[in-house]
CSV table of C-alpha atoms and ligand atoms in Angstrom, one decimal:
chain,number,residue,atom,x,y,z
A,136,MET,CA,-43.3,5.1,-21.7
A,137,LEU,CA,-39.5,4.8,-22.5
A,138,THR,CA,-38.1,2.2,-24.7
A,139,GLY,CA,-35.7,-0.2,-23.1
A,140,GLU,CA,-32.8,1.6,-24.8
A,141,LEU,CA,-33.9,5.0,-23.6
A,142,ARG,CA,-34.5,3.7,-20.1
A,143,ASN,CA,-31.0,2.3,-19.9
A,144,SER,CA,-29.5,5.5,-21.2
A,145,ALA,CA,-31.4,7.5,-18.6
A,146,ARG,CA,-30.1,5.1,-15.9
A,147,ARG,CA,-26.6,5.5,-17.2
A,148,HIS,CA,-26.9,9.3,-17.2
A,149,ASN,CA,-28.2,9.3,-13.6
A,150,PHE,CA,-25.2,7.1,-12.6
A,151,VAL,CA,-22.8,9.6,-14.2
A,152,THR,CA,-24.6,12.4,-12.5
A,153,LEU,CA,-24.5,10.5,-9.2
A,154,LYS,CA,-20.8,9.8,-9.6
A,155,ARG,CA,-20.0,13.4,-10.0
A,156,PHE,CA,-21.4,14.1,-6.5
A,157,MET,CA,-20.0,11.1,-4.9
A,158,ALA,CA,-16.9,11.8,-2.8
A,159,LYS,CA,-14.0,9.5,-3.3
A,160,LEU,CA,-13.7,7.3,-0.2
A,161,LEU,CA,-9.9,7.5,0.1
A,162,GLU,CA,-9.2,11.0,-1.2
A,163,GLY,CA,-6.1,12.4,0.4
A,164,LYS,CA,-5.1,9.1,1.9
A,165,PHE,CA,-1.7,7.4,1.6
A,166,ALA,CA,-1.7,3.6,1.6
A,167,LEU,CA,1.0,0.9,1.7
A,168,ILE,CA,0.0,-2.3,-0.2
A,169,LEU,CA,2.1,-5.4,0.2
A,170,GLY,CA,1.5,-8.6,-1.8
A,171,ILE,CA,1.1,-7.7,-5.5
A,172,ALA,CA,2.7,-10.5,-7.5
A,173,ASN,CA,0.7,-10.3,-10.7
A,174,LYS,CA,-2.7,-9.0,-11.9
A,175,TRP,CA,-4.5,-11.9,-10.3
A,176,SER,CA,-3.3,-11.0,-6.9
A,177,LEU,CA,-6.0,-9.8,-4.5
A,178,ALA,CA,-3.5,-7.0,-3.7
A,179,TYR,CA,-3.6,-5.9,-7.3
A,180,SER,CA,-7.4,-5.5,-7.3
A,181,ILE,CA,-7.1,-3.7,-3.9
A,182,ALA,CA,-4.6,-1.3,-5.4
A,183,GLN,CA,-6.9,-0.6,-8.4
A,184,ALA,CA,-9.8,0.1,-6.1
A,185,PHE,CA,-7.7,2.3,-3.8
A,186,HIS,CA,-6.6,4.3,-6.9
A,187,ARG,CA,-10.2,4.6,-8.0
A,188,GLU,CA,-11.1,6.0,-4.6
A,189,GLY,CA,-8.3,8.7,-4.8
A,190,ALA,CA,-5.5,7.1,-2.7
A,191,THR,CA,-1.8,7.6,-3.2
A,192,LEU,CA,0.0,4.3,-3.0
A,193,ALA,CA,3.3,2.8,-1.9
A,194,LEU,CA,3.8,-0.7,-3.3
A,195,THR,CA,6.2,-3.5,-2.4
A,196,TYR,CA,7.6,-6.3,-4.5
A,197,LEU,CA,9.4,-9.5,-3.6
A,198,GLY,CA,12.7,-10.2,-5.5
A,199,GLY,CA,14.2,-8.5,-8.5
A,200,LYS,CA,11.9,-10.3,-11.0
A,201,GLN,CA,8.8,-8.7,-9.7
A,202,LYS,CA,10.2,-5.1,-9.7
A,203,GLN,CA,9.4,-4.4,-13.4
A,204,THR,CA,5.9,-5.9,-13.1
A,205,ILE,CA,5.0,-3.6,-10.2
A,206,GLU,CA,6.6,-0.6,-12.0
A,207,GLU,CA,4.4,-1.3,-15.0
A,208,PHE,CA,1.2,-1.5,-12.9
A,209,ALA,CA,2.2,1.7,-11.1
A,210,GLN,CA,2.0,3.6,-14.5
A,211,GLY,CA,-1.8,3.7,-14.1
A,212,TRP,CA,-1.9,4.7,-10.5
A,213,ASN,CA,-0.7,7.5,-8.2
A,214,VAL,CA,2.3,5.7,-6.8
A,215,ALA,CA,4.7,7.6,-4.4
A,216,ALA,CA,7.1,4.7,-3.8
A,217,ILE,CA,8.0,1.2,-5.0
A,218,LEU,CA,10.0,-0.7,-2.5
A,219,PRO,CA,11.6,-4.2,-2.2
A,220,CYS,CA,10.1,-6.2,0.7
A,221,ASP,CA,10.8,-9.7,1.9
A,222,VAL,CA,8.7,-9.7,5.1
A,223,THR,CA,11.1,-12.2,6.7
A,224,LYS,CA,13.9,-9.6,6.6
A,225,ASP,CA,13.8,-7.0,9.5
A,226,ASP,CA,16.3,-4.8,7.6
A,227,GLU,CA,14.0,-4.5,4.6
A,228,LEU,CA,11.1,-3.6,6.8
A,229,ALA,CA,13.2,-1.0,8.5
A,230,ALA,CA,14.3,0.4,5.1
A,231,ILE,CA,10.5,0.7,4.1
A,232,ALA,CA,9.7,2.6,7.2
A,233,GLU,CA,12.7,4.9,6.5
A,234,SER,CA,11.7,5.5,2.8
A,235,LEU,CA,8.2,6.3,3.7
A,236,ARG,CA,9.3,8.6,6.6
A,237,ALA,CA,11.5,10.4,4.0
A,238,LEU,CA,8.3,11.2,2.0
A,239,SER,CA,7.2,13.2,5.0
A,240,ARG,CA,3.5,12.5,4.7
A,241,PRO,CA,1.4,10.6,7.1
A,242,LEU,CA,0.5,7.0,6.3
A,243,HIS,CA,-3.2,6.2,6.5
A,244,ALA,CA,-3.6,2.6,5.5
A,245,VAL,CA,-1.7,-0.6,5.2
A,246,VAL,CA,-2.9,-3.7,3.3
A,247,HIS,CA,-1.1,-7.0,4.1
A,248,SER,CA,-2.0,-9.5,1.4
A,249,LEU,CA,0.6,-12.2,1.4
A,250,ALA,CA,1.3,-15.7,2.6
A,251,PHE,CA,3.6,-18.6,2.0
A,252,ALA,CA,3.9,-22.3,2.9
A,253,ASN,CA,6.0,-25.0,1.3
A,254,ARG,CA,4.0,-26.6,-1.5
A,255,GLU,CA,4.4,-30.1,-0.1
A,256,ASP,CA,2.9,-29.0,3.1
A,257,LEU,CA,-0.3,-28.1,1.1
A,258,SER,CA,-0.7,-31.6,-0.2
A,259,HIS,CA,0.6,-34.1,2.4
A,260,PRO,CA,-1.3,-34.9,5.6
A,261,PHE,CA,-1.1,-32.1,8.1
A,262,CYS,CA,0.3,-34.5,10.6
A,263,GLU,CA,3.5,-34.7,8.5
A,264,THR,CA,4.3,-31.0,8.6
A,265,SER,CA,7.9,-30.5,9.5
A,266,ARG,CA,9.0,-28.1,12.2
A,267,ALA,CA,10.8,-26.0,9.5
A,268,GLY,CA,7.7,-25.9,7.3
A,269,PHE,CA,5.4,-25.0,10.2
A,270,LEU,CA,7.7,-22.1,11.2
A,271,LEU,CA,8.2,-20.9,7.7
A,272,ALA,CA,4.4,-20.6,7.2
A,273,GLN,CA,4.1,-18.8,10.6
A,274,ASP,CA,7.0,-16.4,9.8
A,275,VAL,CA,5.8,-15.3,6.3
A,276,SER,CA,2.0,-15.5,6.8
A,277,ALA,CA,1.4,-14.5,10.4
A,278,TYR,CA,4.4,-12.9,12.1
A,279,SER,CA,4.9,-10.6,9.1
A,280,LEU,CA,1.7,-8.7,10.1
A,281,VAL,CA,3.2,-8.0,13.5
A,282,ALA,CA,6.5,-6.8,11.9
A,283,VAL,CA,4.7,-4.7,9.3
A,284,ALA,CA,2.3,-3.1,11.9
A,285,ARG,CA,5.3,-2.2,14.2
A,286,ALA,CA,7.1,-0.6,11.3
A,287,ALA,CA,4.1,1.3,10.0
A,288,ALA,CA,2.5,2.4,13.2
A,289,PRO,CA,4.9,5.3,13.9
A,290,LEU,CA,4.1,6.7,10.4
A,291,MET,CA,0.4,6.7,11.0
A,292,THR,CA,0.4,10.0,12.9
A,293,GLU,CA,-3.2,10.8,12.0
A,294,GLY,CA,-4.5,7.3,12.9
A,295,GLY,CA,-5.1,4.7,10.3
A,296,SER,CA,-6.2,1.3,9.2
A,297,ILE,CA,-4.2,-2.0,8.8
A,298,SER,CA,-6.0,-4.8,6.9
A,299,THR,CA,-4.9,-8.3,6.2
A,300,LEU,CA,-6.3,-11.2,4.2
A,301,THR,CA,-7.4,-14.4,5.8
A,302,TYR,CA,-9.3,-17.6,4.9
A,303,LEU,CA,-11.9,-19.8,6.6
A,304,GLY,CA,-9.4,-22.6,6.9
A,305,SER,CA,-8.1,-20.8,10.0
A,306,THR,CA,-11.1,-22.2,12.0
A,307,ARG,CA,-12.4,-25.1,9.9
A,308,VAL,CA,-10.5,-28.0,8.5
A,309,MET,CA,-10.2,-27.6,4.7
A,310,PRO,CA,-8.7,-30.3,2.5
A,311,ASN,CA,-5.0,-29.5,1.9
A,312,TYR,CA,-5.0,-26.1,3.6
A,313,ASN,CA,-3.1,-27.7,6.5
A,314,VAL,CA,-0.3,-25.6,7.8
A,315,MET,CA,-1.8,-22.4,6.1
A,316,GLY,CA,-4.9,-22.9,8.3
A,317,VAL,CA,-2.8,-22.9,11.4
A,318,ALA,CA,-0.9,-19.8,10.1
A,319,LYS,CA,-4.2,-18.0,9.4
A,320,ALA,CA,-5.4,-18.8,12.9
A,321,SER,CA,-2.3,-17.2,14.2
A,322,LEU,CA,-2.7,-14.3,11.8
A,323,GLU,CA,-6.3,-13.7,13.0
A,324,ALA,CA,-5.3,-13.8,16.7
A,325,SER,CA,-2.3,-11.4,15.9
A,326,MET,CA,-4.8,-9.1,14.2
A,327,ARG,CA,-6.9,-8.9,17.4
A,328,TYR,CA,-3.9,-8.3,19.7
A,329,LEU,CA,-2.6,-5.6,17.3
A,330,ALA,CA,-6.0,-4.0,17.4
A,331,GLY,CA,-5.8,-4.1,21.2
A,332,ASP,CA,-2.4,-2.5,21.2
A,333,LEU,CA,-2.8,0.1,18.5
A,334,GLY,CA,-6.3,1.4,19.2
A,335,GLN,CA,-4.9,4.1,21.5
A,336,GLN,CA,-3.1,5.5,18.5
A,337,LYS,CA,-6.4,5.5,16.5
A,338,ILE,CA,-5.1,2.7,14.4
A,339,ARG,CA,-7.7,0.1,13.4
A,340,VAL,CA,-6.6,-3.5,12.6
A,341,ASN,CA,-9.0,-5.9,10.7
A,342,ALA,CA,-9.0,-8.9,8.5
A,343,ILE,CA,-11.0,-9.8,5.3
A,344,SER,CA,-11.8,-13.4,5.0
A,345,ALA,CA,-12.2,-13.9,1.3
A,346,GLY,CA,-13.9,-16.8,-0.4
A,347,PRO,CA,-11.8,-18.8,-2.8
A,348,VAL,CA,-10.5,-16.8,-5.7
A,349,LYS,CA,-8.4,-18.1,-8.5
A,350,THR,CA,-5.1,-16.3,-7.8
A,351,ALA,CA,-1.7,-17.6,-8.7
A,352,SER,CA,-1.3,-19.1,-5.2
A,353,ALA,CA,-4.7,-20.8,-5.4
A,354,ARG,CA,-4.1,-22.1,-9.0
A,355,ALA,CA,-1.3,-24.2,-7.6
A,356,VAL,CA,-3.9,-26.0,-5.3
A,357,LYS,CA,-5.0,-29.5,-6.3
A,358,ASP,CA,-8.8,-29.7,-7.2
A,359,PHE,CA,-9.2,-25.9,-6.8
A,360,SER,CA,-12.1,-25.9,-9.4
A,361,THR,CA,-14.0,-28.4,-7.2
A,362,ILE,CA,-13.7,-25.9,-4.3
A,363,LEU,CA,-15.1,-23.2,-6.6
A,364,ASP,CA,-18.0,-25.5,-7.7
A,365,ILE,CA,-18.8,-26.3,-4.1
A,366,THR,CA,-19.1,-22.6,-3.3
A,367,VAL,CA,-21.5,-22.2,-6.2
A,368,SER,CA,-23.7,-25.1,-5.1
A,369,ARG,CA,-23.7,-24.3,-1.3
A,370,ALA,CA,-23.0,-20.7,-0.4
A,371,PRO,CA,-26.0,-18.5,0.3
A,372,LEU,CA,-25.3,-16.3,-2.7
A,373,ARG,CA,-24.8,-19.4,-5.0
A,374,ARG,CA,-21.7,-17.9,-6.6
A,375,ASN,CA,-18.0,-17.3,-6.1
A,376,VAL,CA,-16.7,-13.8,-5.1
A,377,GLU,CA,-14.8,-11.6,-7.5
A,378,PRO,CA,-11.5,-9.9,-6.6
A,379,ALA,CA,-13.3,-6.5,-7.1
A,380,GLU,CA,-15.7,-7.4,-4.2
A,381,VAL,CA,-12.8,-8.2,-1.9
A,382,ALA,CA,-11.2,-5.0,-3.0
A,383,ASP,CA,-14.3,-2.9,-2.3
A,384,SER,CA,-14.4,-4.3,1.2
A,385,ALA,CA,-10.7,-3.3,1.7
A,386,VAL,CA,-11.6,0.2,0.6
A,387,PHE,CA,-14.4,0.3,3.2
A,388,LEU,CA,-12.0,-0.9,6.0
A,389,ALA,CA,-9.4,1.7,5.0
A,390,SER,CA,-12.0,4.5,4.7
A,391,ASP,CA,-13.5,6.7,7.4
A,392,LEU,CA,-16.8,4.8,6.9
A,393,ALA,CA,-15.2,2.0,9.0
A,394,ARG,CA,-14.0,4.4,11.8
A,395,GLY,CA,-15.7,2.4,14.5
A,396,VAL,CA,-14.5,-1.1,13.2
A,397,THR,CA,-11.4,-2.7,14.7
A,398,GLY,CA,-10.4,-6.3,15.6
A,399,ASN,CA,-13.0,-7.6,13.1
A,400,ILE,CA,-13.1,-10.3,10.5
A,401,LEU,CA,-15.1,-9.2,7.5
A,402,PHE,CA,-16.3,-12.2,5.6
A,403,VAL,CA,-16.4,-11.6,1.8
A,404,ASP,CA,-17.3,-15.1,0.9
A,405,SER,CA,-20.9,-15.2,-0.6
A,406,GLY,CA,-21.9,-16.2,3.0
A,407,MET,CA,-20.1,-19.6,2.9
A,408,HIS,CA,-18.9,-19.3,6.5
A,409,ILE,CA,-22.4,-19.5,8.0
A,410,MET,CA,-23.1,-22.9,6.5
A,411,GLY,CA,-22.9,-26.0,8.6
A,412,PHE,CA,-23.2,-28.4,5.8
B,203,LIG,C1,-4.5,-23.1,-0.6
B,203,LIG,C2,-4.2,-24.5,-0.3
B,203,LIG,C3,-5.2,-25.4,-0.1
B,203,LIG,C4,-6.5,-25.0,-0.2
B,203,LIG,C5,-6.8,-23.8,-0.5
B,203,LIG,C6,-5.8,-22.8,-0.7
B,203,LIG,N1,-8.0,-23.1,-0.6
B,203,LIG,C7,-7.9,-21.8,-0.9
B,203,LIG,C8,-6.5,-21.5,-1.0
B,203,LIG,C9,-9.3,-23.8,-0.5
B,203,LIG,C10,-9.0,-20.8,-1.1
B,203,LIG,C11,-5.8,-20.2,-1.3
B,203,LIG,N2,-5.5,-19.5,0.0
B,203,LIG,C12,-6.6,-19.0,0.8
B,203,LIG,C13,-4.2,-19.3,0.5
B,203,LIG,O1,-4.1,-18.8,1.6
B,203,LIG,C14,-3.0,-19.8,-0.2
B,203,LIG,C15,-1.8,-19.8,0.3
B,203,LIG,C16,-0.6,-20.4,-0.3
B,203,LIG,C17,-0.6,-21.0,-1.5
B,203,LIG,C18,0.6,-21.6,-2.0
B,203,LIG,C19,0.7,-22.3,-3.3
B,203,LIG,C20,2.2,-22.3,-3.8
B,203,LIG,C21,3.2,-22.5,-2.8
B,203,LIG,N3,2.9,-22.0,-1.5
B,203,LIG,C22,1.8,-21.5,-1.2
B,203,LIG,N4,1.7,-20.9,0.1
B,203,LIG,C23,0.6,-20.4,0.5
B,203,LIG,O2,4.3,-23.0,-3.1
């Protein structure tokens, strides 16, 4: 009979042995990741997981201030390009496609992990949403997937995977989510139509519906800790999800393991979406 310590060491050794034989899921793949703002961003955890699985990355940043942050993160990863990208600017998307084409290597995966709505639209009643606020949320949070897919598809010459991040507020009324819920509904429908269009080019398009995670854009939300507490008390798994769990699902969708999966919403939310009450 082994002592606890020995048993643990044996277990660790087996895992190390196992890992040596486990192929990396994204070995040889080139992935574009949009939406890293800081180390709490889901896109940051996704980049980490893609690196762990052997992918080469292209990363984008928004505005001059973010450039240095992304450059620092990139030190630890295999990064082939760091590019500026405001998704509301067609010329910046065209420049990204041009820069990636110049690398003359096929693109295999895109991760779209970004959104924006005016802060006041996430606290006032939805009924008060201005036309401009509504259109801004749609432009940044939903149309951007269409624009990014159109720019990236011609580079995905071996087929590929496009994944976006969504939230349950797209189909259920969540306090304060408001105009973002409508934008996520539009994002999810866009994901399905893109999957319909791009399937012929062997490009899969899917969404991950993540449970609440304390990112910078969630931190700004009133009563966010209440939302986290409610998940712990009601979700089937009785806990919140971790960024790494969302990231591992993004690895799956980008990998050949998901070769038959397109037009899907993968819920990574401790099961919260099945609950009626
Ligand atoms: C955002 C608002 C209200 C409720 C919310 C969220 N819940 C969750 C989020 C319950 C989980 C985070 N989320 C899923 C988002 O899509 C956030 C988008 C967002 C957040 C901000 C905050 C700062 C700002 N604009 C934003 N635009 C989009 O100025």
